[in-house]
Coordinates of C-alpha atoms and ligand atoms in Angstrom, one line a residue:
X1 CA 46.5 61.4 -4.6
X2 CA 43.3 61.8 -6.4
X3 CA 41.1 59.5 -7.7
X4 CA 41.8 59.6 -11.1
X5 CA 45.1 57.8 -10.3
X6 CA 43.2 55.0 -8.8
X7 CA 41.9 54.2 -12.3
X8 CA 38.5 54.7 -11.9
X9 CA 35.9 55.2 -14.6
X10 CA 34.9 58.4 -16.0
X11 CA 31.6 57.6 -15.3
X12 CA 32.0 57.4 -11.5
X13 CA 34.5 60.1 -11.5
X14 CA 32.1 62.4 -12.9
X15 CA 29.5 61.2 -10.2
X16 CA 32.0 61.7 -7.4
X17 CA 32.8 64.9 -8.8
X18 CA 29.5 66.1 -8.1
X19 CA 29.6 64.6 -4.3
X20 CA 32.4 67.4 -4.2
X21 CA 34.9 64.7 -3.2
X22 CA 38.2 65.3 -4.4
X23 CA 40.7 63.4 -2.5
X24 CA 40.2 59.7 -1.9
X25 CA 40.2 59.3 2.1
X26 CA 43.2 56.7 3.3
X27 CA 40.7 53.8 3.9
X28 CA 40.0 54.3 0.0
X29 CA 43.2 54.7 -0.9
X30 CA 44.1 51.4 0.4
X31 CA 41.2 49.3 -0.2
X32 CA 40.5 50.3 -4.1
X33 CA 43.2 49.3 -5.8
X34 CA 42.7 45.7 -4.0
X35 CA 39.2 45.4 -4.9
X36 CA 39.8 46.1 -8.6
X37 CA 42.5 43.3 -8.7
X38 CA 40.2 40.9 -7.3
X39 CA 41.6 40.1 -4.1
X40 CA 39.4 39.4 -1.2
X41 CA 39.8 42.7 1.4
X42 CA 39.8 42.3 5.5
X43 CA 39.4 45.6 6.2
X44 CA 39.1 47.5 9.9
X45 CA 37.7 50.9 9.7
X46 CA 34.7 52.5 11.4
X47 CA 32.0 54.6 10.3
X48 CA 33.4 58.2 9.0
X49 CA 36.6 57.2 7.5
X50 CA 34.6 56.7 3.9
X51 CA 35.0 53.0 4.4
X52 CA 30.9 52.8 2.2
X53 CA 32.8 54.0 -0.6
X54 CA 36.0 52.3 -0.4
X55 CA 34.1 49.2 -0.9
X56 CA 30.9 51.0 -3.6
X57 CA 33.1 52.0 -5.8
X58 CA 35.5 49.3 -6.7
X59 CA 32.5 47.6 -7.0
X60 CA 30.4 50.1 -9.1
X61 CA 33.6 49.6 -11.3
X62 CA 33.7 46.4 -11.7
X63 CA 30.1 45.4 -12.5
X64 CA 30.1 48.1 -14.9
X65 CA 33.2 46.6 -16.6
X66 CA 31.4 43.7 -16.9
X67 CA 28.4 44.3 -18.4
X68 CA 25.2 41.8 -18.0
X69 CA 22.4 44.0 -17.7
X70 CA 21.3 44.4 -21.4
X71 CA 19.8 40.5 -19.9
X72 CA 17.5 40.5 -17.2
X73 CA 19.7 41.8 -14.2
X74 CA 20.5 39.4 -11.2
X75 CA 21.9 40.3 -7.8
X76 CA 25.7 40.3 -8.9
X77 CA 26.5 42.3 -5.4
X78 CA 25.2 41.7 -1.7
X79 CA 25.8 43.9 1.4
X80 CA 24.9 42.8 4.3
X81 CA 25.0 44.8 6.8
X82 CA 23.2 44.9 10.7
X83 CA 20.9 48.0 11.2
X84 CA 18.2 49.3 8.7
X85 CA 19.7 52.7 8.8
X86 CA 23.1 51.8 7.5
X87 CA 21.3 50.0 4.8
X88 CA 19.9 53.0 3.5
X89 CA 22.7 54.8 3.4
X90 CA 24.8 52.4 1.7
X91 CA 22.3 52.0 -0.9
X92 CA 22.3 55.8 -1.4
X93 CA 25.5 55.6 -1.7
X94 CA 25.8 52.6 -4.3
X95 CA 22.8 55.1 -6.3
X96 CA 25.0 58.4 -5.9
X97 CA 28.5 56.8 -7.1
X98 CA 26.7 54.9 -9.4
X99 CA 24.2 57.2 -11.2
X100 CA 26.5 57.0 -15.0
X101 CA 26.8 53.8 -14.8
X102 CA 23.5 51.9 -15.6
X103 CA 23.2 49.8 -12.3
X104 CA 20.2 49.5 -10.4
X105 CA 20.9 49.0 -6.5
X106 CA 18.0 48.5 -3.7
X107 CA 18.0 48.1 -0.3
X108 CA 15.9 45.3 1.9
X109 CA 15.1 45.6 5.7
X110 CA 13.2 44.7 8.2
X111 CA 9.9 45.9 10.2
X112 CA 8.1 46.9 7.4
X113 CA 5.9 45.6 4.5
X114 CA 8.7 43.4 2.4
X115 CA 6.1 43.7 -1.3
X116 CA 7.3 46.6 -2.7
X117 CA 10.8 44.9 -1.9
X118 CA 9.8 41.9 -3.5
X119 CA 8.7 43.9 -6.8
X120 CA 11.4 46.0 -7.1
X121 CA 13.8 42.5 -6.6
X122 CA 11.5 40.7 -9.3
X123 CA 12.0 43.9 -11.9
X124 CA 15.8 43.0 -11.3
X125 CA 18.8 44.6 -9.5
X126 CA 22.4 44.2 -9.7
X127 CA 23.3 45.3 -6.1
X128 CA 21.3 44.2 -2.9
X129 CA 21.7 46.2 0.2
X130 CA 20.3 44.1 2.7
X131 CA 20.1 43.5 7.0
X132 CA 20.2 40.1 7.5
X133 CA 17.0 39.2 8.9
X134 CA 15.0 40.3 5.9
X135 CA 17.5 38.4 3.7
X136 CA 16.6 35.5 5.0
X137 CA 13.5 35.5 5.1
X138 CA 13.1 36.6 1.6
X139 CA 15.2 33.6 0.4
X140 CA 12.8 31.4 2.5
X141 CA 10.3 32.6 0.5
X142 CA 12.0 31.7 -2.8
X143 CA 12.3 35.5 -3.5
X144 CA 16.1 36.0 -3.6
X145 CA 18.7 33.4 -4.6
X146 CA 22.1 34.5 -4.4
X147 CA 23.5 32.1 -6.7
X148 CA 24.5 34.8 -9.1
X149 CA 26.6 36.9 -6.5
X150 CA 29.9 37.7 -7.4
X151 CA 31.1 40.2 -4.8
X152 CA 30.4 40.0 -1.1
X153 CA 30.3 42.5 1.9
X154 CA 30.4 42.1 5.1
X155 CA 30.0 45.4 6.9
X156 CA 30.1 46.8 10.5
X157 CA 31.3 43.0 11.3
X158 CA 31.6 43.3 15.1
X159 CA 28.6 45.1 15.5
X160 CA 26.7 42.6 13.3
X161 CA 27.7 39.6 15.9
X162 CA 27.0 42.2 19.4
X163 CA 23.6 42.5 17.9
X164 CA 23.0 38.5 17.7
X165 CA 23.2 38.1 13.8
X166 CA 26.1 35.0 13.5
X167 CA 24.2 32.4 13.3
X168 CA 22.0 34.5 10.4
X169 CA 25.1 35.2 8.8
X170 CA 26.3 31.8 8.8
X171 CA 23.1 30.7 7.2
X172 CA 23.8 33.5 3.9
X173 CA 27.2 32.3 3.9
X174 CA 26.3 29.0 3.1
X175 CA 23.6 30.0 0.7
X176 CA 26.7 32.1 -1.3
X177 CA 28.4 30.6 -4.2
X178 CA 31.9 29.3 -3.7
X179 CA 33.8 31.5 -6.2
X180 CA 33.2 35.1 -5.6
X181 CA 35.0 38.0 -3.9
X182 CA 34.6 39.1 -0.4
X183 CA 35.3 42.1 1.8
X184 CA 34.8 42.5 5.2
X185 CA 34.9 45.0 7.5
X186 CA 35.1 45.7 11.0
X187 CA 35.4 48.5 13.7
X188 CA 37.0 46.4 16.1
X189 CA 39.0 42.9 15.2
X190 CA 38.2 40.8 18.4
X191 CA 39.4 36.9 17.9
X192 CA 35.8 36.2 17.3
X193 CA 35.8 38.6 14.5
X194 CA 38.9 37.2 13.1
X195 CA 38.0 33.8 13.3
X196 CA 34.5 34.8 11.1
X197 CA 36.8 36.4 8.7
X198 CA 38.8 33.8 7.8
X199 CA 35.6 31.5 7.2
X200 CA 34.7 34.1 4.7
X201 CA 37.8 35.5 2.9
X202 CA 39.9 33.6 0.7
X203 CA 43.6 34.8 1.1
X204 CA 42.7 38.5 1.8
X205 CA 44.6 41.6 1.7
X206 CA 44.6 43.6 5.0
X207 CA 43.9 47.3 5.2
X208 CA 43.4 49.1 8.5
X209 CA 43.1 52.6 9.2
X210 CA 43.0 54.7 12.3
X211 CA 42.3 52.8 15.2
X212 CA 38.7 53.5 17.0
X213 CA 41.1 55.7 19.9
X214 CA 43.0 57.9 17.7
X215 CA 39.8 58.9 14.9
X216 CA 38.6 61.1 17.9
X217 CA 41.5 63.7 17.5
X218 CA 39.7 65.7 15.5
X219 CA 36.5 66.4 17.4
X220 CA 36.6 69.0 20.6
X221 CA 35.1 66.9 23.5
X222 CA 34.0 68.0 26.7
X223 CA 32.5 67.3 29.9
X224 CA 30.1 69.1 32.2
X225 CA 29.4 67.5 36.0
X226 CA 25.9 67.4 36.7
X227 CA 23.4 66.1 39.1
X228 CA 20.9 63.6 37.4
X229 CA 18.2 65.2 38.5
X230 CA 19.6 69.0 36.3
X231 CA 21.0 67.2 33.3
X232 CA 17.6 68.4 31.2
X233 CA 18.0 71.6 32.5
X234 CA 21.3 71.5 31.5
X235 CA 20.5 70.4 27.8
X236 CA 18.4 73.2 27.7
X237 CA 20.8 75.7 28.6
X238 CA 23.5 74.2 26.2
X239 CA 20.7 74.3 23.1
X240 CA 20.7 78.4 23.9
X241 CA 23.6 78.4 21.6
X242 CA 22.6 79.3 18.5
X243 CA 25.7 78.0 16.6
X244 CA 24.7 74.5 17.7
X245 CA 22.5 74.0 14.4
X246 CA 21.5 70.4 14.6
X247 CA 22.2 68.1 18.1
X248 CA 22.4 64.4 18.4
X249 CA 21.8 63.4 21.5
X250 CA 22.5 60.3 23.0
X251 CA 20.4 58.5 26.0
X252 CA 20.7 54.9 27.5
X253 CA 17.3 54.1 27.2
X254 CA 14.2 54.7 25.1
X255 CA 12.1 56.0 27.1
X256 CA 14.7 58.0 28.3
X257 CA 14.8 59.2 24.8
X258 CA 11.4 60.1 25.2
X259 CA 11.3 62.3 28.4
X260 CA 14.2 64.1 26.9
X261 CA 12.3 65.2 23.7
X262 CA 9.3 65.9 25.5
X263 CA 11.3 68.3 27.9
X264 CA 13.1 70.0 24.7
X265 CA 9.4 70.2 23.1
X266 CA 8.2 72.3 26.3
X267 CA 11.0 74.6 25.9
X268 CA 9.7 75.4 22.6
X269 CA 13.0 73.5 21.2
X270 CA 11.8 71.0 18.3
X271 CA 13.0 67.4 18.7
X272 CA 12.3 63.5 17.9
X273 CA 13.3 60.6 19.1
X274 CA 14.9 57.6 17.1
X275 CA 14.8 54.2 18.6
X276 CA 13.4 50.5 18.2
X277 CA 10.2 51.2 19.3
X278 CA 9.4 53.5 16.5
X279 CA 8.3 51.9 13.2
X280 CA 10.6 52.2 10.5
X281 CA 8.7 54.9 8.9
X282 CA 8.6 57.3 12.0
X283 CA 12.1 56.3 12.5
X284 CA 12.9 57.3 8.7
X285 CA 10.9 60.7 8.9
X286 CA 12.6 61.7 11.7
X287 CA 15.9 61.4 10.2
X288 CA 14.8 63.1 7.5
X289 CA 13.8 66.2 9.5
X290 CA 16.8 66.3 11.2
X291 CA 18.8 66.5 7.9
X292 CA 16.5 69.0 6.6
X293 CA 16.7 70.7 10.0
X294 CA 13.5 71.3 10.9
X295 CA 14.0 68.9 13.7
X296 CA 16.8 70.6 15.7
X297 CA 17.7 67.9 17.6
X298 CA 17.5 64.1 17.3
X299 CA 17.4 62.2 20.7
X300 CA 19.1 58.4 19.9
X301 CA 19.8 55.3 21.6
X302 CA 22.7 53.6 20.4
X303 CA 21.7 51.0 18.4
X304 CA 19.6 53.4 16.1
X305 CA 21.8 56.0 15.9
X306 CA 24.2 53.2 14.4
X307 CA 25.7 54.6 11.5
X308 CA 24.0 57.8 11.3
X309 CA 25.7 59.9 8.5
X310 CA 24.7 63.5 8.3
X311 CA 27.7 65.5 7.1
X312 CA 26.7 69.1 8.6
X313 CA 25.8 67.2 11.9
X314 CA 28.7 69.4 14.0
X315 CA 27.5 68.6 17.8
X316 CA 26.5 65.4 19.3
X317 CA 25.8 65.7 23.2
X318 CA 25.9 62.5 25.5
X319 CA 22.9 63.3 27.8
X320 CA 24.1 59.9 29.4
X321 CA 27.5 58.4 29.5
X322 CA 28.0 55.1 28.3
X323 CA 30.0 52.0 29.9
X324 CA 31.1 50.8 26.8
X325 CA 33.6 53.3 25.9
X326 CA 34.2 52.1 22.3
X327 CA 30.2 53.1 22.1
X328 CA 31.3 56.8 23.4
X329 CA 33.7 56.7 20.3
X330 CA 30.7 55.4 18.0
X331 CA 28.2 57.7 19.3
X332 CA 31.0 60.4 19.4
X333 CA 31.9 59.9 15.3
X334 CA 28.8 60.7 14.3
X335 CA 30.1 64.3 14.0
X336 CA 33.4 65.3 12.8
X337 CA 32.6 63.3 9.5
X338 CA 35.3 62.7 6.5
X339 CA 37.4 65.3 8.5
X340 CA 34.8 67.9 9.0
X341 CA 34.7 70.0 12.3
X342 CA 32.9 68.5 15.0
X343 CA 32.0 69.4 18.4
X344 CA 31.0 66.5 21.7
X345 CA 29.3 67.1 24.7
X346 CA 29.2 65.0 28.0
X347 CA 26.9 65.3 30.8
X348 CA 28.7 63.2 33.6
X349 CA 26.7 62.8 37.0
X350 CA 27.8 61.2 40.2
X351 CA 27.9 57.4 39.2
X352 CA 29.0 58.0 35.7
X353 CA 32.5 59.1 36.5
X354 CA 33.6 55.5 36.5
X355 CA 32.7 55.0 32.9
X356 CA 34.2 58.6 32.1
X357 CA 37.3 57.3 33.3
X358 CA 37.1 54.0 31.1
X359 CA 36.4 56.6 28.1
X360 CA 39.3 58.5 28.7
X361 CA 41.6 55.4 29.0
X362 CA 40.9 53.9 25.8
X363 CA 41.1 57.3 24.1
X364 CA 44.0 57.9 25.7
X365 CA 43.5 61.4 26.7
X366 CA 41.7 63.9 29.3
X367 CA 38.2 65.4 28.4
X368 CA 38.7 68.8 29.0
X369 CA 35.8 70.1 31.9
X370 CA 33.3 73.0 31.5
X371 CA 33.0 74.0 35.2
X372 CA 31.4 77.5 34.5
X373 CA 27.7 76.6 34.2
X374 CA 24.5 77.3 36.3
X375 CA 23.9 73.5 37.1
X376 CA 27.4 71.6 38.9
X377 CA 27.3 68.6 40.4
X378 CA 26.5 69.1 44.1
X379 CA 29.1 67.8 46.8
X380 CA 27.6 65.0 47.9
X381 CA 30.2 64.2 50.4
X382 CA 32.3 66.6 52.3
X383 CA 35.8 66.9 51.5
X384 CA 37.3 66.1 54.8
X385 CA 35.7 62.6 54.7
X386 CA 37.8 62.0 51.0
X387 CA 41.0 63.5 52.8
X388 CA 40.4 60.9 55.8
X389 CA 39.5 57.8 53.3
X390 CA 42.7 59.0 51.7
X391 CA 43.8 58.0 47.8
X392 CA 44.6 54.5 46.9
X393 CA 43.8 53.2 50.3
X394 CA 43.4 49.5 51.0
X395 CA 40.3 48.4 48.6
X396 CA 37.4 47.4 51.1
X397 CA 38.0 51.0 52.2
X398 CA 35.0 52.6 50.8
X399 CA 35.4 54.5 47.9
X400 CA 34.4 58.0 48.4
X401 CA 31.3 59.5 46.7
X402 CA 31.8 61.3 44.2
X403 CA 32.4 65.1 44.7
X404 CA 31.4 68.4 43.2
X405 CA 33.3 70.0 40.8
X406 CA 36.0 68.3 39.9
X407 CA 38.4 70.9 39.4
X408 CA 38.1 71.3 43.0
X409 CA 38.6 68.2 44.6
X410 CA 37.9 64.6 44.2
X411 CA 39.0 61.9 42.2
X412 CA 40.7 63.8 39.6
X413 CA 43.7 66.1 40.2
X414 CA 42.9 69.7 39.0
X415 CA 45.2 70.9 37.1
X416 CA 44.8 68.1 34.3
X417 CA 41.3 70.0 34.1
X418 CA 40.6 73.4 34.5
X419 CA 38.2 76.1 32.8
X420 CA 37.4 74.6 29.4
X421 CA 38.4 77.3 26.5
X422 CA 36.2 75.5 24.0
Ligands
AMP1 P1 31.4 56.4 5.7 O1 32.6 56.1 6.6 O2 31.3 55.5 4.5 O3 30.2 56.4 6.6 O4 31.6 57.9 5.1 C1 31.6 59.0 6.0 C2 31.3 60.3 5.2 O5 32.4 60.7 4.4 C3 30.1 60.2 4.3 O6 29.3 61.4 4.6 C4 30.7 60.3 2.9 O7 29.8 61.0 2.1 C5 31.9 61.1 3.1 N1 33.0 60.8 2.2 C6 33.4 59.5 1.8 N2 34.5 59.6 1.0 C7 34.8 60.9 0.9 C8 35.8 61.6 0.1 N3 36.7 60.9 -0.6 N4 35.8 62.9 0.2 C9 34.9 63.6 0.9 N5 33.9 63.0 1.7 C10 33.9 61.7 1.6

């Protein structure tokens, strides 16, 4: 399959040409042919499956087909999507597939000064990349009316309503003319989800590719034990590796974050931290060290690292687990991109085994261990207390603390682990 069979236009297949991609992904095969023919598209696909340009370019196509810009342009197209970061890289997106074509896209967010948004809206634009909150309160203002809009996106749906934004989105919705086309697209298709769907889509075509357990196939994961108290000792020892590039590494909290790049700094290792309390700018700057890599390593929490798309990033490291293990898949994506090779890291300590074992439920498989490092998890509790608890014992029975190693004993039979080759 190429793309030329999709029927796209020369002019985007010479610009996608020159993103070296050759082959459309199967969440563009699917979705592209629908867009052109005007249906209305439900779509669930996360983040690394090419989902941005399964909906850009249909899009790209169809505006450019029909031609309005030689008038004053008006926002034709609206994306809406939840975190600043994704905006931007939609938006380069839209610019990169878009470049022969003549259309002008811009992106609107939060958090910092909205007039040069406001100026580049009033010179006129046919696509608006946008999060929701800004949106808003630019239309308030009497800046944007999206009466002209004739194509719709929803993006990253579910993670759009975990970070508060229905009733927002119920307010745009309202605010969007009647007779348009609207695509929609989710990670994860809860009832919720479904039910917001169907308020927005007008007899849609389904598409739905590789469900959030399965896209992990392709990236080598792994898990070290470690105390707490050794995990940055243990970050430090894994960075020694010299084919380890770039790192993303993920902590719970931001000031977490913090400590964790000030411990790299000391070991003469050069990192930044991404999270909410940074301003957009410092936020933006930092992502652009990291792709340039003269930041080595770019500590996240997991709402900013939402939708991060570097395409040499080959190693993310989980510094702490989740206990959302459709985040661990999230977090775990951001390597490993439109097939690429991708490696992921866990440090597990004592209380985090319970959420290891949610992680390897819903992706159906065992992480493989590295036992053979200088920090392992200290044996908290000796093993004749586990052997006289027993397994599977009656449930007010206390459950045992966590051992050592677990290749040696503990809640986790051994030979399912064993020495990680990696
Ligand atoms: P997305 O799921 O939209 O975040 O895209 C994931 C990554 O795949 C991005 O880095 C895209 O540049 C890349 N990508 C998207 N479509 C293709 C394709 N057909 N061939 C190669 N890379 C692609």
């Amino acid at each position: 399959m190429s793309f030329q069979s999709l029927n796209i236009c020369e002019p985007i297949l010479k610009a996608l040409e020159e993103e070296g991609y050759t082959t459309p992904t199967p969440i563009q095969a699917q979705s592209i042919p629908i867009v052109l023919k005007g249906i209305d598209l439900l779509g669930c696909a996360q983040t690394g499956t090419g989902k941005t340009a399964a909906f850009a370019i249909p899009i790209i196509q169809l505006l450019h087909e029909n031609k309005t810009y030689d008038k004053k342009r008006k926002i034709r197209s609206l994306i809406v999507t939840p975190t600043r970061e994704l905006a931007i890289q939609i938006n380069e997106s839209f610019k990169a597939y878009g470049k022969y074509t003549g259309l002008k896209s811009t992106v609107i967010f939060g958090g910092v000064n909205q007039n040069p948004q406001v100026d580049t809206i009033r010179n006129g634009v046919d696509i608006l990349i946008a999060t929701p909150g800004r949106l808003l309160d630019l239309m308030n203002q009497g800046f944007i009316s999206l009466r002209d809009v004739e194509f719709f996106v929803l993006d990253e749906a579910d993670r759009m309503l975990d970070m508060g934004f229905i009733h927002d989105v119920k307010k745009l919705l309202a605010a969007l003319p009647k007779k348009r086309q609207s695509l929609f697209f989710s990670a994860t298709m809860p009832p919720e989800i479904i039910k917001l769907a169907s308020s927005i889509l007008d007899n849609p075509s389904q598409v739905s590719v590789t469900p959030v357990s399965s896209t992990v196939d392709i990236i080598q994961q792994h898990v070290y034990f470690v105390d707490k108290g050794n995990k940055n000792a243990l970050l430090v020892e894994v960075l020694k590796d010299k084919n380890i590039k770039i790192a993303l590494v993920f902590t719970r909290t931001k000031h977490g974050a913090d400590k964790v790049v000030k411990t790299l700094i000391n070991h003469n290792i050069t990192a930044e931290a991404i999270h909410g309390n940074k301003t957009q700018n410092a936020r933006q700057r930092a992502l652009t060290n990291f792709k340039a890599q003269t930041t080595r390593v770019l500590v996240a929490t997991d709402i900013a690292a939402r939708g991060i798309d570097i395409d040499e990033l080959e190693h993310v490291i989980n510094y702490e687990l989740t206990n959302i293990p459709e985040t661990y898949v999230h977090r775990i994506g951001r390597t490993g991109r439109a097939g690429a090779k991708g490696t992921a890291f866990s440090f597990c300590d004592a209380e985090e085994k319970e959420y290891l074992r949610d992680i390897e439920k819903l992706i159906a498989k065992k992480i493989p261990v590295i036992s053979e490092h200088p920090f392992p998890l200290m044996d908290h509790n000796p093993v004749k207390e586990v052997k006289q608890q027993g397994r599977g014992g009656n449930r007010n029975t206390p459950r045992p603390k966590p051992t050592g190693n677990n290749n040696k004993a503990g809640n986790n039979p051994p030979s399912r682990f064993g020495k990680s080759k990696n």
